[in-house]
Short mmCIF file of N, CA and C in Angstrom, two decimals:
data_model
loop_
_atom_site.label_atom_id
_atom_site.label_comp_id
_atom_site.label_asym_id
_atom_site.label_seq_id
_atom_site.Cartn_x
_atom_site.Cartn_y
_atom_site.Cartn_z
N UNK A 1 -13.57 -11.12 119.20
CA UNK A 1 -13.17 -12.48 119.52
C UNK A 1 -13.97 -13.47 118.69
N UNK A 2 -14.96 -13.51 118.38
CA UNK A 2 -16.20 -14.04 117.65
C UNK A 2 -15.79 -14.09 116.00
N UNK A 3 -15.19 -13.21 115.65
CA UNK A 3 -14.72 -12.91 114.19
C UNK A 3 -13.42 -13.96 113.99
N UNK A 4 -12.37 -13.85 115.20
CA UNK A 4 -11.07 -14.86 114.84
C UNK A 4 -11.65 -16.19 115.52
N UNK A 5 -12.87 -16.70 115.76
CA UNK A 5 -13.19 -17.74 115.96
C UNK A 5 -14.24 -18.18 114.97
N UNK A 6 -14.58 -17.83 114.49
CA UNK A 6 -15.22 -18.11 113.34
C UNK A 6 -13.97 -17.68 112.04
N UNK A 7 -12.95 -17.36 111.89
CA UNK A 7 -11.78 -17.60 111.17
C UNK A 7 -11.20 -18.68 111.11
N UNK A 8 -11.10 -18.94 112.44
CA UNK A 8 -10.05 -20.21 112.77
C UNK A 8 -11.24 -21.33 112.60
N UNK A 9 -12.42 -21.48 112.31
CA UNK A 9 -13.25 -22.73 111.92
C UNK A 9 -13.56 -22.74 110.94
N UNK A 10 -13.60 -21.52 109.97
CA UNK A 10 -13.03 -21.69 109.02
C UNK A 10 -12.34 -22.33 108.17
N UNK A 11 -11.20 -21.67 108.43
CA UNK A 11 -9.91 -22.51 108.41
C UNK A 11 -9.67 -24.26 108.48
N UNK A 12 -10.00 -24.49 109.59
CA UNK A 12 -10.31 -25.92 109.67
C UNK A 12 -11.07 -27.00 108.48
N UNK A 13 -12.37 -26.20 108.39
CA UNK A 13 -13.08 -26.38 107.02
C UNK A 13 -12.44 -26.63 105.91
N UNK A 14 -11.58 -25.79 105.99
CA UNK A 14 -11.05 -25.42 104.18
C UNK A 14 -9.92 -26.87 104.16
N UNK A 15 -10.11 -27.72 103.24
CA UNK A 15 -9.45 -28.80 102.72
C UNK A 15 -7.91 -28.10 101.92
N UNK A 16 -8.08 -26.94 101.20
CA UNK A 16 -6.63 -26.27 101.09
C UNK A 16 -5.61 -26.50 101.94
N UNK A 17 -5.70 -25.81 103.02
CA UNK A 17 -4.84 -25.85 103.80
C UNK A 17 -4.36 -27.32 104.56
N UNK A 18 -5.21 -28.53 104.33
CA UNK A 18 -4.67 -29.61 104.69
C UNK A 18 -3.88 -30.59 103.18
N UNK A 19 -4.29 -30.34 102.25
CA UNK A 19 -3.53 -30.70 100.90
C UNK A 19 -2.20 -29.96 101.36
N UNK A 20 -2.24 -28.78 101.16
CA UNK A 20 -0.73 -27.92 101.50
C UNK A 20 0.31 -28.95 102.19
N UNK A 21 -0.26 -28.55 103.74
CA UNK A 21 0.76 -29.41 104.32
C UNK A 21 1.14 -30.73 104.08
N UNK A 22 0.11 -31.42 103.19
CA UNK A 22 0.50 -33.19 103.05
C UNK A 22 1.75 -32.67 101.60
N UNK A 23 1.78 -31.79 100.87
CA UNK A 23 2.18 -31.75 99.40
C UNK A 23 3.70 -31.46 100.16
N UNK A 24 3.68 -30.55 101.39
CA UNK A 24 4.58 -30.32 102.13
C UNK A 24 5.69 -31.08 102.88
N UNK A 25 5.26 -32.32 103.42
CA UNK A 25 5.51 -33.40 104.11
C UNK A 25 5.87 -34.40 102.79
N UNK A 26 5.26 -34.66 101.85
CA UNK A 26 5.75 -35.09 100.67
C UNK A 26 6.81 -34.53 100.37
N UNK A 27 7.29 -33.45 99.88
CA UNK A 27 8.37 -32.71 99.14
C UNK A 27 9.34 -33.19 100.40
N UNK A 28 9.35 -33.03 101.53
CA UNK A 28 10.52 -32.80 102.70
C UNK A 28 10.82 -34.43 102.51
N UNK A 29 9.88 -35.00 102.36
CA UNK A 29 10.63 -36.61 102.74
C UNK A 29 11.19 -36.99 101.24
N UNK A 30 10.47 -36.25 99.91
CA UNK A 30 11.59 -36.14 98.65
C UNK A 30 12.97 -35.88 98.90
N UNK A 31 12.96 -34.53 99.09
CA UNK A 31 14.53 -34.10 99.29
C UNK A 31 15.34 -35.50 100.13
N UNK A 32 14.78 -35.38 101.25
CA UNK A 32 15.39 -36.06 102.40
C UNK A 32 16.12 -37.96 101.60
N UNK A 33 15.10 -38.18 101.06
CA UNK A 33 15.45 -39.64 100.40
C UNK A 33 16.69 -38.74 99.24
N UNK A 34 16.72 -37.85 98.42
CA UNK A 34 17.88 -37.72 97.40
C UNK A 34 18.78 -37.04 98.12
N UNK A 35 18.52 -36.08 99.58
CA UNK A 35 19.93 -35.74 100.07
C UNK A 35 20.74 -37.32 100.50
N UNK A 36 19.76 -38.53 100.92
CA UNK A 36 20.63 -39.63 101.83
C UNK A 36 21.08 -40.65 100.54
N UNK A 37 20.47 -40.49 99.46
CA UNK A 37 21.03 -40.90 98.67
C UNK A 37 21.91 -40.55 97.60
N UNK A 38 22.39 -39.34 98.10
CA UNK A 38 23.58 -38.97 97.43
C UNK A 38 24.83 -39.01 98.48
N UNK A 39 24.44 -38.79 99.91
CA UNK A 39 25.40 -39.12 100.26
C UNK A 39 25.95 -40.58 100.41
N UNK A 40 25.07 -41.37 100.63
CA UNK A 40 25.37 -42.72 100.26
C UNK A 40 26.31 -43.11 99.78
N UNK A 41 26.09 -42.82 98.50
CA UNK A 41 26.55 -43.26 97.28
C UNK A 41 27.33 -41.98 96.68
N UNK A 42 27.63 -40.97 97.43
CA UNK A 42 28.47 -39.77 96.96
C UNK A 42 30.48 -40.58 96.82
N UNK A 43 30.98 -41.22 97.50
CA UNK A 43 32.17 -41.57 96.91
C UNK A 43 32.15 -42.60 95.53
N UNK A 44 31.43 -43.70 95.73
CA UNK A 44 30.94 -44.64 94.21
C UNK A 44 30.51 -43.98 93.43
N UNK A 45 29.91 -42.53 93.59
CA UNK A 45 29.66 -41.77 92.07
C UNK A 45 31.07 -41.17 91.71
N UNK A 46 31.66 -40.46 92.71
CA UNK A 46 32.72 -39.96 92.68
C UNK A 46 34.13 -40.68 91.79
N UNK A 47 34.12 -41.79 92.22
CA UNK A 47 35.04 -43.28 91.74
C UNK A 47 34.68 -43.10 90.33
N UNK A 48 33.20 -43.53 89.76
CA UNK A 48 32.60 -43.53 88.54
C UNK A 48 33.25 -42.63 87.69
N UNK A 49 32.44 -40.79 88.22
CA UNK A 49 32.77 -39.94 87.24
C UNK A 49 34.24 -39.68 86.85
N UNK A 50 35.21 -39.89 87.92
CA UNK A 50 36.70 -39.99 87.29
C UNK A 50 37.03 -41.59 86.67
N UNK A 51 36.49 -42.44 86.38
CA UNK A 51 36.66 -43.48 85.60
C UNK A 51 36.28 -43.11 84.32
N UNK A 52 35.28 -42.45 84.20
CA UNK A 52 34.33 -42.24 82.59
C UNK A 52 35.17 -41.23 82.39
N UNK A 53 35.69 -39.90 83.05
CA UNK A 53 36.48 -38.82 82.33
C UNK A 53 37.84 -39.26 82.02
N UNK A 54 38.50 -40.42 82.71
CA UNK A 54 39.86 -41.32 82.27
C UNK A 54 39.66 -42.03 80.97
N UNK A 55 38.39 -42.64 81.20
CA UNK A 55 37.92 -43.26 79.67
C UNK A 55 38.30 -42.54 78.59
N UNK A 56 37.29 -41.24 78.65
CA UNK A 56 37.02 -40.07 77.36
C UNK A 56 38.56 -40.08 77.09
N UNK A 57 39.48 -39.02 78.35
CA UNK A 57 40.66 -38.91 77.88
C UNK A 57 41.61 -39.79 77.14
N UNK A 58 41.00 -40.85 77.61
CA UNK A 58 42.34 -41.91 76.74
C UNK A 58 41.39 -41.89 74.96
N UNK A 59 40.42 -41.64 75.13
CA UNK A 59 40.02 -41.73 73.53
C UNK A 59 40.63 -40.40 72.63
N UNK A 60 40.47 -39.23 74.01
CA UNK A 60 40.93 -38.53 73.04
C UNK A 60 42.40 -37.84 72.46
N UNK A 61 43.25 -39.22 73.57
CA UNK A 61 44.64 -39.39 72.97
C UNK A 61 44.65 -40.32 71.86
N UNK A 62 43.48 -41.08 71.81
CA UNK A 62 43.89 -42.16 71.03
C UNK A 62 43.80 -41.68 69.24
N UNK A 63 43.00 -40.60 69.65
CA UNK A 63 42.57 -39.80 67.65
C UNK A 63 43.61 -39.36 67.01
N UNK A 64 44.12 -40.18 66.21
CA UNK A 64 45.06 -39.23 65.11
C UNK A 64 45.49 -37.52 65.33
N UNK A 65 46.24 -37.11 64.96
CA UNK A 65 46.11 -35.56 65.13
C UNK A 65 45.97 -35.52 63.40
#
């Protein structure tokens, strides 16, 4: 009992394991801001990318053959 208590204070000690979880809590609230901002804005991109591929196409009717 003495051995996993002197593990677990250890543990506590060690600054590793509290970087981890902050690098952790960072990354989750990353994703979280580009999953809500794609859905957001997932139909206005949508609108966009078939405007720019209507664009291209009409240029590339417009080339001579």
């Amino acid at each position: 009992m003495k051995a996993l208590l002197s593990e677990v204070r250890a543990f506590v000690r060690e600054e590793d394991g509290v970087a981890l979880s902050e690098y952790l809590v960072l990354l989750g609230l990353l994703v979280g801001g580009v999953i809500a901002a794609v859905t957001l804005a997932g139909t206005n991109l949508a609108t966009a990318w078939n405007g720019w591929a209507g664009f291209f196409l009409s240029l590339d009717d417009a080339v001579p053959a």
